[in-house]
Coordinates of C-alpha atoms in Angstrom, one line a residue:
Chain A
M1 CA 0.0 0.0 -0.1
H2 CA 1.1 3.5 -0.7
V3 CA -0.3 6.3 1.4
M4 CA -0.4 10.0 0.5
I5 CA -0.3 12.0 3.7
I6 CA -1.3 15.7 4.1
N7 CA -0.2 17.4 7.4
G8 CA -3.3 19.9 7.6
S9 CA -1.7 21.8 10.5
P10 CA -1.4 25.5 9.6
R11 CA 1.6 25.5 12.0
V12 CA 5.0 25.4 10.0
K13 CA 6.5 21.9 10.1
Q14 CA 9.3 22.5 12.5
F15 CA 6.9 23.5 15.3
S16 CA 4.0 21.2 14.1
N17 CA 2.6 18.7 16.8
T18 CA 0.9 17.0 14.0
D19 CA 4.1 16.5 12.2
K20 CA 5.8 14.9 15.4
I21 CA 2.7 12.5 15.5
L22 CA 3.1 11.6 11.9
E23 CA 6.9 10.9 12.7
E24 CA 5.9 8.2 14.9
F25 CA 2.7 6.9 13.2
T26 CA 4.6 6.5 9.8
K27 CA 7.4 4.4 11.6
G28 CA 4.8 1.9 12.7
M29 CA 2.9 2.1 9.4
C30 CA 5.9 1.4 7.2
E31 CA 6.9 -1.8 9.1
N32 CA 4.9 -4.0 6.8
G33 CA 6.2 -2.4 3.6
T34 CA 3.8 0.4 3.3
T35 CA 5.2 3.5 1.8
F36 CA 4.2 7.2 1.8
E37 CA 4.8 10.6 0.8
Q38 CA 3.9 13.6 3.0
Y39 CA 3.0 17.1 2.1
E40 CA 2.6 20.2 4.4
I41 CA -0.5 22.5 4.1
S42 CA 1.3 25.2 6.0
D43 CA 3.7 25.6 3.0
R44 CA 1.5 27.3 0.2
R45 CA 4.3 26.6 -2.4
Q46 CA 3.2 22.8 -2.1
W47 CA -0.5 23.3 -2.7
D48 CA -0.1 22.5 -6.6
A49 CA 2.0 19.4 -5.7
I50 CA -0.7 18.3 -3.2
R51 CA -3.5 18.7 -5.4
E52 CA -1.8 16.7 -8.0
A53 CA -1.0 13.9 -5.6
Y54 CA -4.5 14.0 -4.4
Y55 CA -5.9 13.1 -7.9
Q56 CA -3.2 10.5 -8.2
N57 CA -3.5 8.6 -5.2
E58 CA -6.1 6.0 -3.8
N59 CA -5.1 6.0 -0.1
I60 CA -5.1 9.5 1.3
L61 CA -4.6 10.2 4.9
I62 CA -5.1 13.9 6.2
A63 CA -3.7 14.7 9.7
L64 CA -5.0 17.7 11.4
P65 CA -5.3 19.7 14.7
L66 CA -8.7 20.7 15.9
Y67 CA -9.2 24.4 15.3
V68 CA -12.4 25.7 17.1
E69 CA -14.1 22.4 17.0
C70 CA -13.4 21.7 13.5
I71 CA -10.9 21.8 10.6
P72 CA -8.5 24.8 10.4
G73 CA -9.4 27.7 8.1
L74 CA -6.0 27.3 6.2
L75 CA -7.0 23.4 5.5
M76 CA -10.4 24.7 4.5
E77 CA -8.9 27.0 2.0
F78 CA -6.9 24.3 0.3
L79 CA -10.0 21.9 0.3
E80 CA -12.0 24.5 -1.4
T81 CA -9.6 24.2 -4.5
L82 CA -10.4 20.4 -4.9
H83 CA -13.2 18.9 -7.0
H84 CA -15.5 15.9 -6.3
R85 CA -13.7 12.6 -7.1
E86 CA -15.7 10.1 -9.0
D87 CA -13.2 7.1 -8.7
K88 CA -12.3 4.8 -5.9
V89 CA -10.3 6.4 -3.2
R90 CA -10.3 6.2 0.6
L91 CA -9.9 9.1 2.7
S92 CA -8.8 8.7 6.5
F93 CA -7.9 11.1 9.1
I94 CA -5.9 11.7 12.1
L95 CA -7.5 14.3 14.4
Q96 CA -5.7 15.6 17.3
S97 CA -6.2 18.3 19.9
G98 CA -4.9 20.1 23.0
F99 CA -7.9 19.1 25.3
A100 CA -7.6 15.7 26.5
E101 CA -11.2 14.3 26.6
G102 CA -12.6 12.5 23.6
I103 CA -15.9 14.3 23.9
Q104 CA -13.9 17.4 22.7
L105 CA -13.1 16.0 19.3
R106 CA -16.5 14.3 18.4
C107 CA -18.0 17.3 16.7
G108 CA -15.0 17.7 14.4
E109 CA -14.8 14.0 13.8
A110 CA -18.7 13.9 12.7
Y111 CA -17.5 16.8 10.0
L112 CA -14.7 14.7 8.7
E113 CA -16.9 11.7 7.9
K114 CA -19.4 14.2 6.0
L115 CA -16.5 15.7 4.3
A116 CA -15.1 12.5 2.9
G117 CA -18.6 11.8 1.4
R118 CA -19.0 15.2 0.0
L119 CA -15.5 14.8 -1.8
G120 CA -16.7 11.5 -3.2
C121 CA -14.5 9.4 -1.1
E122 CA -14.8 6.2 0.9
Y123 CA -14.5 7.1 4.5
G124 CA -11.5 5.1 6.1
G125 CA -12.5 6.5 9.6
T126 CA -10.6 9.0 12.0
L127 CA -8.0 8.4 14.6
V128 CA -9.1 10.6 17.4
K129 CA -7.0 11.7 20.4
G130 CA -6.4 14.8 22.4
D131 CA -3.9 15.8 25.1
N132 CA -1.3 16.7 22.5
F133 CA -0.8 20.6 23.3
S134 CA 2.4 19.9 25.2
I135 CA 4.3 18.2 22.4
R136 CA 5.8 21.4 21.2
L137 CA 6.8 22.4 24.7
L138 CA 8.5 19.1 25.7
G139 CA 12.2 17.9 25.3
E140 CA 12.7 14.9 22.9
E141 CA 12.6 12.2 25.7
Q142 CA 9.2 13.5 27.3
R143 CA 7.6 14.2 23.8
K144 CA 8.2 10.4 22.7
K145 CA 5.8 9.6 25.7
V146 CA 3.2 11.6 24.0
T147 CA 3.8 10.7 20.3
G148 CA 5.1 7.2 21.0
P149 CA 1.7 5.5 21.1
Y150 CA 1.0 6.7 17.7
E151 CA 3.5 4.2 16.3
N152 CA 1.2 1.3 17.2
M153 CA -1.7 3.0 15.5
G154 CA 0.6 3.4 12.4
R155 CA 1.1 -0.4 12.6
E156 CA -2.7 -0.9 12.7
F157 CA -3.2 1.5 9.7
G158 CA -0.4 -0.4 7.8
K159 CA -2.3 -3.6 8.1
Q160 CA -5.8 -2.5 7.7
G161 CA -5.8 0.6 5.5
N162 CA -8.2 2.4 7.8
F163 CA -9.0 3.3 11.4
L164 CA -12.2 1.4 11.6
S165 CA -10.8 -1.3 14.0
D166 CA -11.8 -1.3 17.7
T167 CA -8.1 -0.9 18.6
C168 CA -8.1 2.3 16.7
R169 CA -11.4 3.7 18.1
S170 CA -10.4 2.8 21.7
F171 CA -7.1 4.7 21.3
T172 CA -9.0 7.9 22.1
G173 CA -9.1 7.2 25.6
P174 CA -11.7 8.4 28.0
E175 CA -14.8 10.6 26.7
V176 CA -14.7 12.6 29.9
F177 CA -12.8 12.2 33.0
P178 CA -14.3 10.7 36.3
A179 CA -15.3 13.3 38.8
Y180 CA -12.3 12.5 41.1
V181 CA -9.8 13.1 38.4
R182 CA -11.5 16.4 37.3
W183 CA -11.2 17.5 40.8
M184 CA -7.3 16.6 40.9
L185 CA -6.8 18.3 37.7
S186 CA -8.7 21.4 38.8
L187 CA -6.3 21.5 41.6
I188 CA -3.3 21.1 39.2
F189 CA -4.6 23.8 36.7
Q190 CA -4.6 26.4 39.6
T191 CA -1.3 25.5 40.9
F192 CA 1.5 23.4 39.0
A193 CA 0.0 24.0 35.6
K194 CA -0.5 27.9 36.0
K195 CA 3.2 28.0 37.4
G196 CA 4.4 25.9 34.3
F197 CA 2.7 28.1 31.8
N198 CA 4.0 31.3 33.5
R199 CA 7.6 29.8 33.3
F200 CA 7.4 28.8 29.9
A201 CA 5.8 32.1 28.8
K202 CA 8.9 34.0 30.4
S203 CA 11.2 31.7 28.4
W204 CA 9.5 33.1 25.2
G205 CA 10.0 36.5 26.3
C206 CA 6.5 37.3 27.8
K207 CA 6.4 40.4 29.6
E208 CA 2.7 40.6 30.6
P209 CA 0.8 38.4 33.0
L210 CA -0.8 35.6 30.9
D211 CA -4.5 36.9 31.7
Y212 CA -3.5 40.6 30.5
K213 CA -6.4 42.5 28.9
P214 CA -4.8 44.6 26.2
Y215 CA -8.1 45.9 24.6
E216 CA -10.0 46.7 27.8
Chain B
M1 CA -24.1 45.7 20.8
I2 CA -24.8 43.6 17.9
L3 CA -21.9 43.0 15.7
I4 CA -22.4 41.5 12.1
I5 CA -19.3 40.5 10.1
N6 CA -20.1 39.7 6.5
T7 CA -17.1 37.6 5.1
T8 CA -18.8 37.2 1.7
T9 CA -18.4 39.8 -1.1
D10 CA -22.3 40.0 -1.4
Q11 CA -23.1 43.4 0.2
E12 CA -26.6 43.1 -0.9
I13 CA -27.0 40.5 2.1
S14 CA -25.8 43.3 4.5
R15 CA -28.2 45.6 3.0
Q16 CA -31.3 43.4 3.5
V17 CA -30.0 42.6 7.0
R18 CA -29.7 46.1 7.7
A19 CA -33.2 46.7 6.5
F20 CA -34.7 43.8 8.6
I21 CA -33.0 45.2 11.8
Q22 CA -34.0 48.7 11.2
D23 CA -37.9 47.3 11.2
T24 CA -37.1 45.9 14.7
G25 CA -35.6 49.2 16.1
K26 CA -32.5 47.3 17.2
E27 CA -28.8 48.7 16.6
A28 CA -26.4 46.7 15.0
E29 CA -22.8 47.4 13.5
I30 CA -22.2 45.5 10.1
I31 CA -18.6 45.1 9.0
E32 CA -17.8 44.1 5.4
A33 CA -14.9 41.7 5.8
G34 CA -15.3 40.0 2.3
K35 CA -12.5 41.9 0.8
M36 CA -10.4 42.5 4.1
N37 CA -7.0 41.2 4.5
I38 CA -7.4 38.6 7.1
H39 CA -5.1 35.5 7.3
P40 CA -5.8 32.2 8.9
C41 CA -4.7 31.4 12.3
A42 CA -1.2 29.9 12.2
G43 CA -1.5 28.2 15.6
C44 CA 1.9 30.0 17.0
N45 CA 0.2 30.2 20.5
H46 CA 1.8 33.8 20.9
C47 CA -1.6 35.1 21.9
W48 CA -1.4 32.8 25.0
L49 CA 2.1 32.5 25.8
K50 CA 4.2 35.4 24.4
T51 CA 1.9 38.7 23.8
P52 CA -1.1 37.6 25.8
G53 CA -4.4 38.7 24.3
V54 CA -2.5 40.0 21.2
C55 CA -2.4 38.0 17.8
S56 CA 0.9 37.9 16.3
I57 CA -0.5 38.3 12.6
K58 CA -0.9 42.1 11.9
D59 CA -3.7 42.4 9.4
D60 CA -7.2 43.7 9.5
Y61 CA -8.5 41.0 12.1
E62 CA -7.3 43.3 15.2
F63 CA -9.9 45.8 14.3
I64 CA -12.7 43.1 14.5
L65 CA -11.2 41.5 17.6
K66 CA -11.6 44.7 19.5
K67 CA -15.2 44.8 18.4
I68 CA -15.8 41.4 19.4
I69 CA -14.9 41.8 22.8
H70 CA -17.4 44.5 23.5
A71 CA -20.2 42.8 21.4
D72 CA -23.1 41.0 23.1
Q73 CA -23.7 39.0 19.9
L74 CA -21.5 38.2 17.0
W75 CA -23.2 37.1 13.6
V76 CA -20.9 35.7 11.1
I77 CA -22.3 36.0 7.5
S78 CA -20.3 33.4 5.4
D79 CA -20.3 31.4 2.2
T80 CA -20.0 27.6 2.6
A81 CA -17.9 24.9 1.0
W82 CA -18.1 21.1 1.4
G83 CA -21.5 21.7 3.7
F84 CA -19.3 23.8 6.3
L85 CA -18.3 27.5 6.6
D86 CA -15.7 28.4 3.9
H87 CA -12.2 29.4 5.0
K88 CA -13.2 33.3 5.3
G89 CA -16.2 32.5 7.8
K90 CA -14.0 29.8 9.6
N91 CA -11.1 32.2 10.0
I92 CA -13.1 34.6 11.8
Y93 CA -13.7 31.9 14.6
D94 CA -10.1 30.5 14.4
R95 CA -8.7 33.9 15.1
I96 CA -10.6 34.5 18.2
L97 CA -8.0 32.6 20.3
P98 CA -6.7 35.8 21.9
V99 CA -10.1 36.2 23.8
A100 CA -9.2 33.1 25.9
T101 CA -6.1 32.7 28.2
M102 CA -3.7 29.7 28.6
Y103 CA -5.1 28.9 31.9
L104 CA -7.6 26.0 32.2
K105 CA -10.5 25.1 34.2
F106 CA -13.3 22.6 34.2
S107 CA -16.6 23.9 32.7
G108 CA -19.2 21.1 33.6
K109 CA -17.2 18.0 32.6
Q110 CA -15.0 19.4 30.1
M111 CA -11.8 21.3 30.1
R112 CA -11.9 24.9 28.9
H113 CA -9.7 27.7 28.7
I114 CA -10.3 30.7 31.3
M115 CA -11.8 33.6 29.3
R116 CA -9.8 36.8 29.2
Y117 CA -12.6 39.4 29.3
K118 CA -15.9 39.4 31.3
Q119 CA -17.9 40.3 28.2
K120 CA -19.8 37.1 26.9
T121 CA -20.4 37.3 23.2
D122 CA -23.0 35.1 21.9
I123 CA -22.6 33.8 18.4
G124 CA -24.7 33.0 15.3
I125 CA -24.2 32.1 11.6
I126 CA -26.1 33.2 8.6
Y127 CA -24.8 31.2 5.6
T128 CA -25.2 31.1 1.7
G129 CA -24.9 28.0 -0.4
D130 CA -25.2 24.2 0.3
G131 CA -24.5 24.3 4.1
D132 CA -25.4 21.3 6.3
R133 CA -27.7 23.0 8.6
E134 CA -27.9 20.3 11.1
Y135 CA -24.3 20.0 11.4
L136 CA -23.7 23.8 11.5
E137 CA -26.2 24.3 14.3
R138 CA -24.3 21.4 16.2
W139 CA -20.9 23.0 15.4
N140 CA -21.8 26.5 16.5
K141 CA -23.0 25.3 19.9
R142 CA -19.4 23.8 20.4
A143 CA -17.9 27.0 19.0
A144 CA -19.8 29.1 21.6
L145 CA -17.9 27.3 24.2
N146 CA -14.8 29.0 23.1
F147 CA -16.4 32.4 23.6
G148 CA -17.8 31.2 27.1
S149 CA -21.3 32.0 25.6
R150 CA -24.3 30.4 23.9
S151 CA -25.1 29.7 20.3
L152 CA -27.8 31.8 18.6
G153 CA -28.0 29.3 15.7
A154 CA -27.3 28.7 11.9
F155 CA -29.5 30.1 9.5
P156 CA -29.5 29.9 5.8
V157 CA -29.5 33.4 4.2
E158 CA -33.0 32.9 2.7
T159 CA -34.3 32.8 6.3
M160 CA -32.5 35.6 7.6
K161 CA -35.6 36.9 9.0
E162 CA -35.5 34.0 11.7
A163 CA -31.8 35.1 12.5
I164 CA -33.0 38.7 13.2
A165 CA -35.7 37.8 15.4
C166 CA -33.0 36.2 17.6
M167 CA -31.0 39.4 17.8

């Protein structure tokens, strides 16, 4: 199998969490001889090549971050340049987000299924998982703990050619956290997480408090 | 204040909306954004972690953002593509990130960002073309969580009177 992969993140490849996910995912995917070519939607110079590859390939995978509950505006701008395909093509998705719970991604996932149908493609399912915000902020070793599990999902995709198996569906994790976990996380949000964000902002040269109101 | 952003280039829609609103005696500001220079969100996170509340992209959106944070209602008039908002309509929503802070909390059972401003801006959509209304209504309800507010619904342009009744 040969897979055409589109990284649908508007963030440049160097800082793209989606790209780091794809790095691990494709390791697993290629173990059984599957090959791939990858394109970046963030680089408009690639758009002609992406369109050409989109019409030539039969197994297409779009990986994207959730932007305000659905697909990013930049990816939509590209998709607007495509036309409906009449031939046999399978379109699958990797949908990732910062928020951790599965419920946060379901509305976006629902659109991706509709999108595949509207584009004239067979829907190959969506690999849904959140809790990825920190990928960019972590060192390589810590980052691997977050992105590493995608390698196994790549293996599954390499075997099945889609994300419709129970293994892929269960990859999402909990739809919502149990009450005691929410209580614990709330405490962490108000203490360690807050300090961590402040410390990180300082390292980026931030000079204002993070709840600063510039337009009030 | 009711803020209406027309991301289409069809100013006739704005004219009709303005006429209907005048009949109701309400006040609204309509911004013609169809030809404005508004880039997509690049996901740089500077508005959360480097220049809190300020987008790193310097284009016409800053003018819109300053209006949104003082609006009681935001209505986006948008063309549609593949059943959803087209990129111009979606960009108005994607660029809203500076109204939230990096800080987190639980709202009900779900994680959310703590809002930067006290103002709660309810949101609605008026759309042209072959939009999937059921999905757009579902999506707008979710999108409202990002404003800490509620959805006013999604209306095909042919039914704009219904939208105006919600204003």
